[in-house]
Coordinates of C-alpha atoms in Angstrom, one line a residue:
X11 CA -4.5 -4.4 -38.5
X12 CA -2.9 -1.4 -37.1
X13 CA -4.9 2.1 -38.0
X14 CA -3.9 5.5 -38.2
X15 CA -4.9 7.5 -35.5
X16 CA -3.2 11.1 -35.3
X17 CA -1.8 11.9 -31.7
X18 CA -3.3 14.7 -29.7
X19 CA -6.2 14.3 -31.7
X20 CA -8.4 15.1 -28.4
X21 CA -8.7 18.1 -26.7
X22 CA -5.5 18.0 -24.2
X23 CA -5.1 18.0 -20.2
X24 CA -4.2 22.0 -19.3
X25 CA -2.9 21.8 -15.1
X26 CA -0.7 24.8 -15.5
X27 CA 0.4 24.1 -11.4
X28 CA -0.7 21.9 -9.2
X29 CA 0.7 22.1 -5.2
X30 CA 1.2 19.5 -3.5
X31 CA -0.8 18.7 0.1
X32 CA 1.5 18.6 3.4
X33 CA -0.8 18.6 6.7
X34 CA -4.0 19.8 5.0
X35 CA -2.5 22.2 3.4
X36 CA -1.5 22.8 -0.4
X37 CA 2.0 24.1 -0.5
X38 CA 4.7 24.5 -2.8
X39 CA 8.2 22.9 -2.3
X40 CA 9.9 25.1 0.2
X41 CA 12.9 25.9 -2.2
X42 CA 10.6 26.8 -5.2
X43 CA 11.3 23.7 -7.2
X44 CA 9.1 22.3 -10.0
X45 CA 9.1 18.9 -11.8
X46 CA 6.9 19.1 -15.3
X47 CA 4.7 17.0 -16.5
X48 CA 4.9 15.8 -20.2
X49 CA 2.3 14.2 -22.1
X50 CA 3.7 11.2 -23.5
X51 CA 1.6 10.9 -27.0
X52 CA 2.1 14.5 -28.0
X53 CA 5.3 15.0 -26.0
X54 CA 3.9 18.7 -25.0
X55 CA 3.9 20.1 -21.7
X56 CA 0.7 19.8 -19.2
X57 CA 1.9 21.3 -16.4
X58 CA 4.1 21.9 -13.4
X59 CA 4.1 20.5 -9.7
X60 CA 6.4 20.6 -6.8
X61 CA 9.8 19.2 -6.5
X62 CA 9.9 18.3 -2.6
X63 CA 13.4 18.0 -1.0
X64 CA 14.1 16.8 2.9
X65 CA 12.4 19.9 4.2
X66 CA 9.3 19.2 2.3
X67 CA 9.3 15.9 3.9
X68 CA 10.2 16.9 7.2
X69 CA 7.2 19.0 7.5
X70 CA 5.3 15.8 6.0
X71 CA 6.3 13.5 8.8
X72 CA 5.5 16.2 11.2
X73 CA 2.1 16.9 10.4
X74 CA 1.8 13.1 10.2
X75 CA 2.9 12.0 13.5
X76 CA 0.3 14.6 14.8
X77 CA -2.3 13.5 13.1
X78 CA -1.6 9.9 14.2
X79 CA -2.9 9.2 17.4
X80 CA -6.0 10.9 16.6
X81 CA -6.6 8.9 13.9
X82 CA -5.7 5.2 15.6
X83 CA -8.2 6.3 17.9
X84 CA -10.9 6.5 15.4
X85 CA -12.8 3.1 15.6
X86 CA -12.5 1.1 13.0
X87 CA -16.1 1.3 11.7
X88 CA -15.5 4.6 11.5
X89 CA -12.2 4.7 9.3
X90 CA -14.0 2.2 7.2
X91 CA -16.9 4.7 7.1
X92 CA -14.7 7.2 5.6
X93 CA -12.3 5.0 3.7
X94 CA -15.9 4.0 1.8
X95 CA -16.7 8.0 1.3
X96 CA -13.3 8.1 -0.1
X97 CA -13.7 5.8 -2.6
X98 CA -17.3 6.6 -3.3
X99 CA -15.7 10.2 -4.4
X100 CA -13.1 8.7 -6.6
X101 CA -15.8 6.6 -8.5
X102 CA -18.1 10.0 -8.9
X103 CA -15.1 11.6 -10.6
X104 CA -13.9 8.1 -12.2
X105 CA -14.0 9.7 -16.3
X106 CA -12.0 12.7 -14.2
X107 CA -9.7 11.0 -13.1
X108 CA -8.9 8.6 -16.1
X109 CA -8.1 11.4 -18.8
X110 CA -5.7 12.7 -16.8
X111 CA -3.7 9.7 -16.4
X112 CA -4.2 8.9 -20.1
X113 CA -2.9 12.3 -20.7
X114 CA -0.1 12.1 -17.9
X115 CA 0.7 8.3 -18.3
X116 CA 0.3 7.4 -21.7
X117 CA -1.8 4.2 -21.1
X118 CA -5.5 4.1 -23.2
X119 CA -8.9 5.5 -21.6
X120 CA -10.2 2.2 -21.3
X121 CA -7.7 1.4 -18.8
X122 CA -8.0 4.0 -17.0
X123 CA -11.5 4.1 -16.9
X124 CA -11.3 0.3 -15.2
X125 CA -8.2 1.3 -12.9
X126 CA -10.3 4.6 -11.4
X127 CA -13.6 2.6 -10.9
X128 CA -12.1 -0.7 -9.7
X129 CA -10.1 0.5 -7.5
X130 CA -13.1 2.1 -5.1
X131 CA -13.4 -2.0 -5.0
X132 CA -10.0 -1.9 -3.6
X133 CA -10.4 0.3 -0.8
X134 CA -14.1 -0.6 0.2
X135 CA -11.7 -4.4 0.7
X136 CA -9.6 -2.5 3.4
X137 CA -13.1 -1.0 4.8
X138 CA -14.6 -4.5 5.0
X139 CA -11.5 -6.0 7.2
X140 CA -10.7 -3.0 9.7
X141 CA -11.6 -5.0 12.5
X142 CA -9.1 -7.6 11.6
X143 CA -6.0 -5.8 13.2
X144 CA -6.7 -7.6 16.5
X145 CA -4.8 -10.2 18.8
X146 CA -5.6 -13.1 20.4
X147 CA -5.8 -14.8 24.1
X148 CA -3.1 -17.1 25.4
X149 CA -5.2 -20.5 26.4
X150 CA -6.2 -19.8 30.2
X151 CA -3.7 -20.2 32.8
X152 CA -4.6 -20.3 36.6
X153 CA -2.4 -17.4 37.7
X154 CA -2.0 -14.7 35.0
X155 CA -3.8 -13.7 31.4
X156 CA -1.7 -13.6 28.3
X157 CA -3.4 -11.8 25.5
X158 CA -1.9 -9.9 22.3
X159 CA -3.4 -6.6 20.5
X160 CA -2.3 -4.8 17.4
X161 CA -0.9 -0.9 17.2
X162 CA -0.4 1.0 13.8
X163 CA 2.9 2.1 13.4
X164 CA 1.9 5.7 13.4
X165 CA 3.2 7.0 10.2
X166 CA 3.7 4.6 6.6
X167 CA 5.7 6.1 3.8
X168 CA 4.3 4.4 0.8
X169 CA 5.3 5.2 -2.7
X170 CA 4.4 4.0 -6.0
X171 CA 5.2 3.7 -9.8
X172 CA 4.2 5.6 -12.9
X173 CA 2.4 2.4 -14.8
X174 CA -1.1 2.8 -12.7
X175 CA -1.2 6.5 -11.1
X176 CA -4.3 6.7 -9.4
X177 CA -5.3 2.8 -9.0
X178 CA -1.6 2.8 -6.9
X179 CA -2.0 5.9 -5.4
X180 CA -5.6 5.7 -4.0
X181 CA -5.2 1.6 -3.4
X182 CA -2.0 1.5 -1.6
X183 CA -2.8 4.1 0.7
X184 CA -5.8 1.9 1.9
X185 CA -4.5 -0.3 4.0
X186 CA -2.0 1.5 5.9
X187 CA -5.0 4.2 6.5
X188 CA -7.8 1.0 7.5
X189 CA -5.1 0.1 9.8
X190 CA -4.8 3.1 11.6
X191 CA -1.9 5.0 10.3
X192 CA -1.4 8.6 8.6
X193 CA 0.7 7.9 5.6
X194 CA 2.9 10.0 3.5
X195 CA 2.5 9.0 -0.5
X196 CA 5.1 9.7 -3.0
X197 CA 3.7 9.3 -6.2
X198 CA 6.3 8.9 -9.4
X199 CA 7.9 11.8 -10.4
X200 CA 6.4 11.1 -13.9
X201 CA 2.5 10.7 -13.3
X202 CA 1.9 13.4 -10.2
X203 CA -1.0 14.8 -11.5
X204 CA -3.7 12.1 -10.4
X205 CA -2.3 11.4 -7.5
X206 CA -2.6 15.2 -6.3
X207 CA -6.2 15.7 -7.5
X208 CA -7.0 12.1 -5.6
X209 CA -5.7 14.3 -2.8
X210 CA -8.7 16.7 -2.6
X211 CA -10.8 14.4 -1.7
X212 CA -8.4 13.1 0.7
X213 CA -8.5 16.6 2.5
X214 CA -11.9 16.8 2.4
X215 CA -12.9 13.1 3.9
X216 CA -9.9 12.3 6.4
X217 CA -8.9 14.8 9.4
X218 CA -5.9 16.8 8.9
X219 CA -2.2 15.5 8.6
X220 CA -3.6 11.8 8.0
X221 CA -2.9 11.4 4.4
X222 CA -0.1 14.0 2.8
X223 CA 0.9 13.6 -1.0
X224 CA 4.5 14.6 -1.3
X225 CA 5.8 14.8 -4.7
X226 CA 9.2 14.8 -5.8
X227 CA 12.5 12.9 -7.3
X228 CA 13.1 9.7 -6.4
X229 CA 16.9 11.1 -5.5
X230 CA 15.3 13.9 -3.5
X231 CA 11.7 13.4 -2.0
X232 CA 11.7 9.7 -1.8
X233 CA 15.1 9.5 -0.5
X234 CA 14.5 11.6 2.5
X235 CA 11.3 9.5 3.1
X236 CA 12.8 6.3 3.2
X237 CA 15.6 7.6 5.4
X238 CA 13.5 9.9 7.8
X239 CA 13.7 8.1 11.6
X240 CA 9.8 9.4 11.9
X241 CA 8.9 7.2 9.3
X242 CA 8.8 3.6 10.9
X243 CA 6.9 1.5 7.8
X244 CA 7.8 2.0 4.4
X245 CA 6.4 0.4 1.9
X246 CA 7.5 0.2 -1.7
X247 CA 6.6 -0.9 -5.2
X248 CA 8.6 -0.2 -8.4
X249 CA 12.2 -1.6 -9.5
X250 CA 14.7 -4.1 -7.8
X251 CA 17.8 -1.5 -7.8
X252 CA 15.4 1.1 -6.0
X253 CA 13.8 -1.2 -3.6
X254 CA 17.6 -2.5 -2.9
X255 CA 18.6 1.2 -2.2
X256 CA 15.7 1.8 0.0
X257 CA 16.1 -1.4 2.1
X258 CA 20.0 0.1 2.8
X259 CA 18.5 3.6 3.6
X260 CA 16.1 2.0 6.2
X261 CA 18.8 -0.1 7.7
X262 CA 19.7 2.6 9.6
X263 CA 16.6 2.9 11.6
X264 CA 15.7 -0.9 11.6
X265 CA 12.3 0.0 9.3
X266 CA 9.5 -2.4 8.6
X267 CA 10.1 -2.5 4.7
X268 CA 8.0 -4.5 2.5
X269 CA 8.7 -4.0 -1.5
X270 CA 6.7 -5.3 -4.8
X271 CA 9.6 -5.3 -7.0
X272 CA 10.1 -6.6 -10.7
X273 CA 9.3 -9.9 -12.9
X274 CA 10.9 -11.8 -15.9
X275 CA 7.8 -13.6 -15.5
X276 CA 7.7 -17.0 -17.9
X277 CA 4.8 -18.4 -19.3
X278 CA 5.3 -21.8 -20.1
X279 CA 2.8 -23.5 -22.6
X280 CA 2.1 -27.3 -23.1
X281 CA 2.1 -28.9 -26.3
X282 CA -2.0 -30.1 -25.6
X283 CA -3.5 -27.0 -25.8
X284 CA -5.2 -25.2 -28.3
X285 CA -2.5 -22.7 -29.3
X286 CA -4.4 -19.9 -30.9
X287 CA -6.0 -20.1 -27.6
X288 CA -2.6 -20.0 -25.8
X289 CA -1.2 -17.4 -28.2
X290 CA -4.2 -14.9 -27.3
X291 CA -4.1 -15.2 -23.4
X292 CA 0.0 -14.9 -23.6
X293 CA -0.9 -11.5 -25.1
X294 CA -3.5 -10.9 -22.7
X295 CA -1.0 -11.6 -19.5
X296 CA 1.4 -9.0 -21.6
X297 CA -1.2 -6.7 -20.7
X298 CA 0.0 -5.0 -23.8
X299 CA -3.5 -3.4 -23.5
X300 CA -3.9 -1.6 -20.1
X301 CA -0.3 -0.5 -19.9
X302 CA 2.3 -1.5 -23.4
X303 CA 3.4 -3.8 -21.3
X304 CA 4.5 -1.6 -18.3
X305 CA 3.5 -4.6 -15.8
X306 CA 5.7 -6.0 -13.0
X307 CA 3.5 -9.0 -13.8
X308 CA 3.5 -9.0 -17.5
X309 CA 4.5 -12.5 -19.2
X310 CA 7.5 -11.5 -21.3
X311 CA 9.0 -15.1 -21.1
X312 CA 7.0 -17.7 -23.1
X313 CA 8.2 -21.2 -23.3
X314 CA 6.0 -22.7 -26.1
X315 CA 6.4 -27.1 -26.5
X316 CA 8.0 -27.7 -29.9
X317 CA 5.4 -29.6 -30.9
X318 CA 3.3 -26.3 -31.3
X319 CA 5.7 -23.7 -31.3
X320 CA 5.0 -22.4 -35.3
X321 CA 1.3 -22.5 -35.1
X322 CA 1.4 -20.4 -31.7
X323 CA 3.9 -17.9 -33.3
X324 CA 1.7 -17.2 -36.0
X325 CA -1.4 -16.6 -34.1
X326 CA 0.7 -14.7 -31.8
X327 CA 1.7 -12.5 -33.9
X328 CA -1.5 -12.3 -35.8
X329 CA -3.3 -11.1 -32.4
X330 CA -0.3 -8.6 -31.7
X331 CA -0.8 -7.2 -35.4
X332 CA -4.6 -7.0 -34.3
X333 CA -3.8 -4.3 -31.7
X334 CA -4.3 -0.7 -32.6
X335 CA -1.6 1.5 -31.4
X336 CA -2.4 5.2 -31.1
X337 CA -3.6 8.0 -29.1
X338 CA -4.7 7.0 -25.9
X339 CA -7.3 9.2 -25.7
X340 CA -9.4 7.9 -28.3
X341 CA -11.7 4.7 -27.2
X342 CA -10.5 3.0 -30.4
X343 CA -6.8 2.7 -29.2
X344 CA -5.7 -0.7 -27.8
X345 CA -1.9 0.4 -27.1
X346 CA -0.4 3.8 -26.1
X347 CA 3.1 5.4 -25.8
X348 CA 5.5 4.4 -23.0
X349 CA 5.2 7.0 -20.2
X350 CA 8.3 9.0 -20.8
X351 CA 11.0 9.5 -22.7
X352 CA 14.0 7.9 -20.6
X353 CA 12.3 4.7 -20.8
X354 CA 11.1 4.9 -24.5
X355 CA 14.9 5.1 -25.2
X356 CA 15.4 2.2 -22.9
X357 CA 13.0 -0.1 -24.7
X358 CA 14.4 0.6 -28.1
X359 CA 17.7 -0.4 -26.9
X360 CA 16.3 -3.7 -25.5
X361 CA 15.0 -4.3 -28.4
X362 CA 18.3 -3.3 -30.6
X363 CA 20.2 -5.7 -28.5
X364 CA 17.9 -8.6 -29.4
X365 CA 18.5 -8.0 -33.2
X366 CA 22.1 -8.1 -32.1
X367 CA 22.4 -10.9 -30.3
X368 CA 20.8 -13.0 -32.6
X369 CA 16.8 -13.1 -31.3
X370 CA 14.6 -13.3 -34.7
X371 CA 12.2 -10.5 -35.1
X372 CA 8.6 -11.8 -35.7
X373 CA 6.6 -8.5 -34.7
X374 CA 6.7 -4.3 -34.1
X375 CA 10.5 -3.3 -32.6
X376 CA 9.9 0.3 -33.8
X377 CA 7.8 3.9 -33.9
X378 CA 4.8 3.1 -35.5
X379 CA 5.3 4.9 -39.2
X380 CA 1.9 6.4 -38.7
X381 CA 2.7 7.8 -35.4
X382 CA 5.6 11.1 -35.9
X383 CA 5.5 12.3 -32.4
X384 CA 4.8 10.7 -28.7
X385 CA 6.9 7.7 -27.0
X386 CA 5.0 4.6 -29.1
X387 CA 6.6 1.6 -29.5
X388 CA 5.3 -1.5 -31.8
X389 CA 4.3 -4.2 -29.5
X390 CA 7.0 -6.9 -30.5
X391 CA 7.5 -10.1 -30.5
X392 CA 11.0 -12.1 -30.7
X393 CA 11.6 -15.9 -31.3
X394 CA 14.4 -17.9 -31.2
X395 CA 15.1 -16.2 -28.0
X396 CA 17.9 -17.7 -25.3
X397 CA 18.5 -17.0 -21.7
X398 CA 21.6 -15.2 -22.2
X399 CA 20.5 -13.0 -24.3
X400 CA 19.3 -9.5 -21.9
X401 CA 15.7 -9.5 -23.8
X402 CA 15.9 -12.9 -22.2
X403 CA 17.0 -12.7 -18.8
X404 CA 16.3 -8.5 -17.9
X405 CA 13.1 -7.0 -16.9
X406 CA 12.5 -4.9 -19.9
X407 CA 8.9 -2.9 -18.7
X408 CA 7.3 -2.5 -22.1
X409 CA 6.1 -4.3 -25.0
X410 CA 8.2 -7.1 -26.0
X411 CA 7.8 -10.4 -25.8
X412 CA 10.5 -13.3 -26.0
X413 CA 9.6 -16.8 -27.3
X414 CA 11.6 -20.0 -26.0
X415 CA 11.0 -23.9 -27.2
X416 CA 11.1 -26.5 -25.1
X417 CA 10.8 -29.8 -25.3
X418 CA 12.0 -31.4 -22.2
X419 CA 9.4 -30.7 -18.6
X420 CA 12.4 -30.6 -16.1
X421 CA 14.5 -28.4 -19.0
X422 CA 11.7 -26.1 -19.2
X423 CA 11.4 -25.8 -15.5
X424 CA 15.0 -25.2 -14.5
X425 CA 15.2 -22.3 -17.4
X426 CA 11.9 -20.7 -16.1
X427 CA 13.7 -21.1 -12.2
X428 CA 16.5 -19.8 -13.2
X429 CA 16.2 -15.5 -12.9
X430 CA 16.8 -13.3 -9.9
X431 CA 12.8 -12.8 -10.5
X432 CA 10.5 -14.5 -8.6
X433 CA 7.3 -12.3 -9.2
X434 CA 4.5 -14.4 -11.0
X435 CA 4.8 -17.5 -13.2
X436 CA 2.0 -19.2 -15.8
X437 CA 1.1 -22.7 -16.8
X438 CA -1.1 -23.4 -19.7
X439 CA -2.1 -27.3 -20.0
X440 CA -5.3 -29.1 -20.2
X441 CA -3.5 -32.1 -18.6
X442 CA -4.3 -31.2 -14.8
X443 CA -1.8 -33.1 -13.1
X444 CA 0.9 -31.4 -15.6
X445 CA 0.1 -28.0 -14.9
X446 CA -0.1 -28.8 -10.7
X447 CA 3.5 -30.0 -10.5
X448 CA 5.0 -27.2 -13.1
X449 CA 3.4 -24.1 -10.5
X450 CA 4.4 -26.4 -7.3
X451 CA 8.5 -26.3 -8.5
X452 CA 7.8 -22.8 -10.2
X453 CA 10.1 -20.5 -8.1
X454 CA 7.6 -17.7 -8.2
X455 CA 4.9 -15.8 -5.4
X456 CA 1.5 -16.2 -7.4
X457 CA 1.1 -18.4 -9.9
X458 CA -1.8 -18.8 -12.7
X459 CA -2.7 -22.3 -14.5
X460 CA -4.6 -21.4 -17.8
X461 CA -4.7 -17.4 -16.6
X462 CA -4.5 -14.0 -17.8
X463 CA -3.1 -12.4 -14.8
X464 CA -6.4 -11.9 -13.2
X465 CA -6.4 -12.1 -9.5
X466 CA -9.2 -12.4 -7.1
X467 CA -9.6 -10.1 -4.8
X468 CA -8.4 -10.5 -1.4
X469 CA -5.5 -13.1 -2.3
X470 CA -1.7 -12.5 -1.7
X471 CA 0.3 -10.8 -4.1
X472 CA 3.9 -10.6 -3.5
X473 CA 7.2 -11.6 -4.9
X474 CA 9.6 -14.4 -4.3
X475 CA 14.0 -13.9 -4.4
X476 CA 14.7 -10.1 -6.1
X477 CA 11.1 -9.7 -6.8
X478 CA 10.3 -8.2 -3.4
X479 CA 9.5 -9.1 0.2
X480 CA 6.3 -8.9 1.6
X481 CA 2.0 -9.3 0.7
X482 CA -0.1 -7.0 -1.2
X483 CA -4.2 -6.9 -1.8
X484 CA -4.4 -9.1 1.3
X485 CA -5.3 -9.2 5.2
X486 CA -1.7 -10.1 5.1
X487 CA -1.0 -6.5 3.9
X488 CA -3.6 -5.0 6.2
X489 CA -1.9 -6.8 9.6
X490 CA 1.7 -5.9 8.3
X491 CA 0.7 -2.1 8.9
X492 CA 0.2 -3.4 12.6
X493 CA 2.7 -3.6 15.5
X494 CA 1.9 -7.0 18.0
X495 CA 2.3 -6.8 21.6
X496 CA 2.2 -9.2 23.9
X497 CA 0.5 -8.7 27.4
X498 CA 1.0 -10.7 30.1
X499 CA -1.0 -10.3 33.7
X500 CA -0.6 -11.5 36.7
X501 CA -3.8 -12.4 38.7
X502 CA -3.1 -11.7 42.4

């Protein structure tokens, strides 16, 4: 059952001002502008950093395109070299590094513990497969050679969400950098503060100008990176309206875009499972956990059989009531506050519409009682859920789950098709053959059968329809940070 745990009960994260690093060097916006950053379990201030504007950016891309050639020239055992000291140094300082995003992001130290030492795993990947930006020979003609190669685009914008600060903001940079390029990161306006101490080490193992951390509005800094003609790749994950205004901005200058967008994800269960079973790995793909459910892969949909629809509600809500929600600090503390308050005060309206519109409350929909301050939210739990309802149909980013029956497979199937989102989709079924023809027709870009929303690493992650275009954690992702050219020669 839930406990009382008292918010701030820890000593708190002090970063009075933090600069942010533009061509090796720590510098404040050029117009004097700050962002804050507010701790979301005691809702107190832990410090300032800069608010960049075009300028800010300008001078990015500068130093960047600079720094550039130098760095494609670097062999790619050697980048690999220092993409492995990189990540050595983030695992050193991997405590470090997760109490500040619990105190900046609101998700629980054991998360962040596992995001700051699993994602050295990430970037030693990228290490491993530098040598696989290469091209291959045309077969053998009598007069001429036709062979391809592979060129980095020189500079990649890349920026990222507030759910995971430093697991995006050390892992997304890896690629582009295996590859060759300098990149620019712009980090979420919301959880800086990781990402800008990740950048010391950056300045310390990569030459100068190769990796910049810019922070900054999305309406500001992020804009004038996405529209900026020096910036050629741009690469994107967060929501489906901002990854539809950066693909106009880029139009412009014909970018390379690639964008991890948003997921209604469903979860569709089969009536010959065991359903406690069932019920505890829906909450697990939640990942209610790591982040209140502040997943573009969570499983908010759940289509649960008839036949075992009652007995999965009440262990579902039995394991939700399980979870302790509380200050992410302490180890004891399954679920933390959402990251800020803008979107705390969009999940309780979610959540208000459901009651409205007819969705029965099993579980949570409110502040915990116990809990005065900070941006908690019960994880909740509705039933009796339709698709026309918004918790149904609209990526809500937080903790709340919505429960559909089903009786009928091709019923079930059309309903889980039928979203804008395209993201990830889950089948649980012991029947084999079942479960292989449900995630064949699921309209969806990874699929699990009988998962948790564990993936291996080194396969595909990427989005079908308005869930983004594009692989991630991938030598997909590595080659799309590569230009192809094709060479032909003429033997005379």
């Amino acid at each position: 059952m839930t406990e009382t745990v008292q918010a701030g009960a820890t000593a708190p994260v002090d970063v009075p001002h933090r600069p942010m690093l533009v061509g090796g060097e720590w510098v404040d916006a050029a117009d004097g502008a700050r962002l804050t950053s507010v701790n979301p379990a005691t809702e107190e201030t832990i410090g300032t950093f800069p608010d960049a504007g075009p300028a800010d950016v300008d001078r990015a891309v500068t130093a960047a395109r600079e720094a550039a050639e130098g760095w494609a020239a670097v062999p790619w055992r050697r980048r690999g070299e220092l993409l492995r000291e990189f990540a050595a140094r983030i695992r050193e300082r991997a405590e470090e590094f997760a109490r500040l995003d619990v105190a900046d992001s609101g998700n629980p130290l054991a998360g962040m513990l596992a995001d700051a030492r699993s994602v050295s795993d990430e970037i030693g990947y990228y290490a491993g497969i530098a040598s696989e930006t290469k091209g291959f020979t045309a077969p053998q003609l009598p007069d001429s050679l036709t062979f391809t190669e592979r060129s980095p685009y020189g500079v990649v914008g890349r920026i990222i969400p507030f759910n995971h600060p430093l697991k995006f903001a050390a892992g997304k940079i890896a690629a582009p950098l295996a590859a060759g390029n300098a990149v620019i990161l712009k980090p979420a306006e919301q959880t800086s503060l990781s990402a800008l101490e990740m950048g010391e080490i950056a300045a310390e193992v990569f030459p100068s100008g190769v990796v910049s951390v810019v922070t900054g509005r999305g309406a500001g800094a992020g804009n004038a990176l996405t529209a900026h003609p020096g910036v050629p790749r741009i690469a994107f994950t967060g929501s489906v309206p901002t990854g539809s205004a950066i693909l106009r901005a880029a139009a412009d200058h014909i970018k390379h875009v690639t964008l991890e967008l948003g997921g209604k994800n469903p979860l569709v269960v089969f009536p010959d499972v065991d359903p406690v079973k069932a019920a505890h790995a829906a909450v697990a793909a939640m990942n209610l956990v790591r982040c209140a459910g502040q997943s573009c892969g969570s499983a908010s949909r759940v289509y649960v059989h008839d036949d075992i629809r009652d007995a999965f509600l009440d262990a579902l809500v039995a394991r939700v009531g399980e979870l302790v929600v509380g200050d992410p600090s302490e180890e004891g503390s399954d679920v933390g506050p959402l990251a800020f308050r803008a979107h705390y005060e969009r999940v309780m309206e979610f959540i208000e519409s459901g009651k409205r519109e007819g969705a029965t409350l099993l579980a949570g929909g409110r502040r915990p009682p116990h809990l005065n301050r900070g941006f908690y939210v019960e994880p909740t739990v509705f039933a009796d859920v339709t698709e026309d309802m918004r918790i149904g149909r609209e990526e809500i980013f937080g903790p709340v789950m919505s429960v559909f029956a089903w009786s009928d497979v091709d019923d079930v199937l059309r309903r889980a098709n039928d979203s804008e989102y395209g993201l990830t989709a889950n089948v649980w079924a012991r029947d084999v053959t079942a479960a292989h023809r449900m995630a064949r027709r699921l309209e969806a870009g990874y699929v699990y059968v009988n998962g948790t929303g564990r993936r291996p690493a080194g396969t595909a992650f990427g989005g079908w329809k308005h869930s983004g275009l594009g692989k991630e954690n991938s030598l997909e992702e590595l080659l799309s940070f590569t230009r192809e050219k094709t060479v032909n020669i003429t033997l005379t």
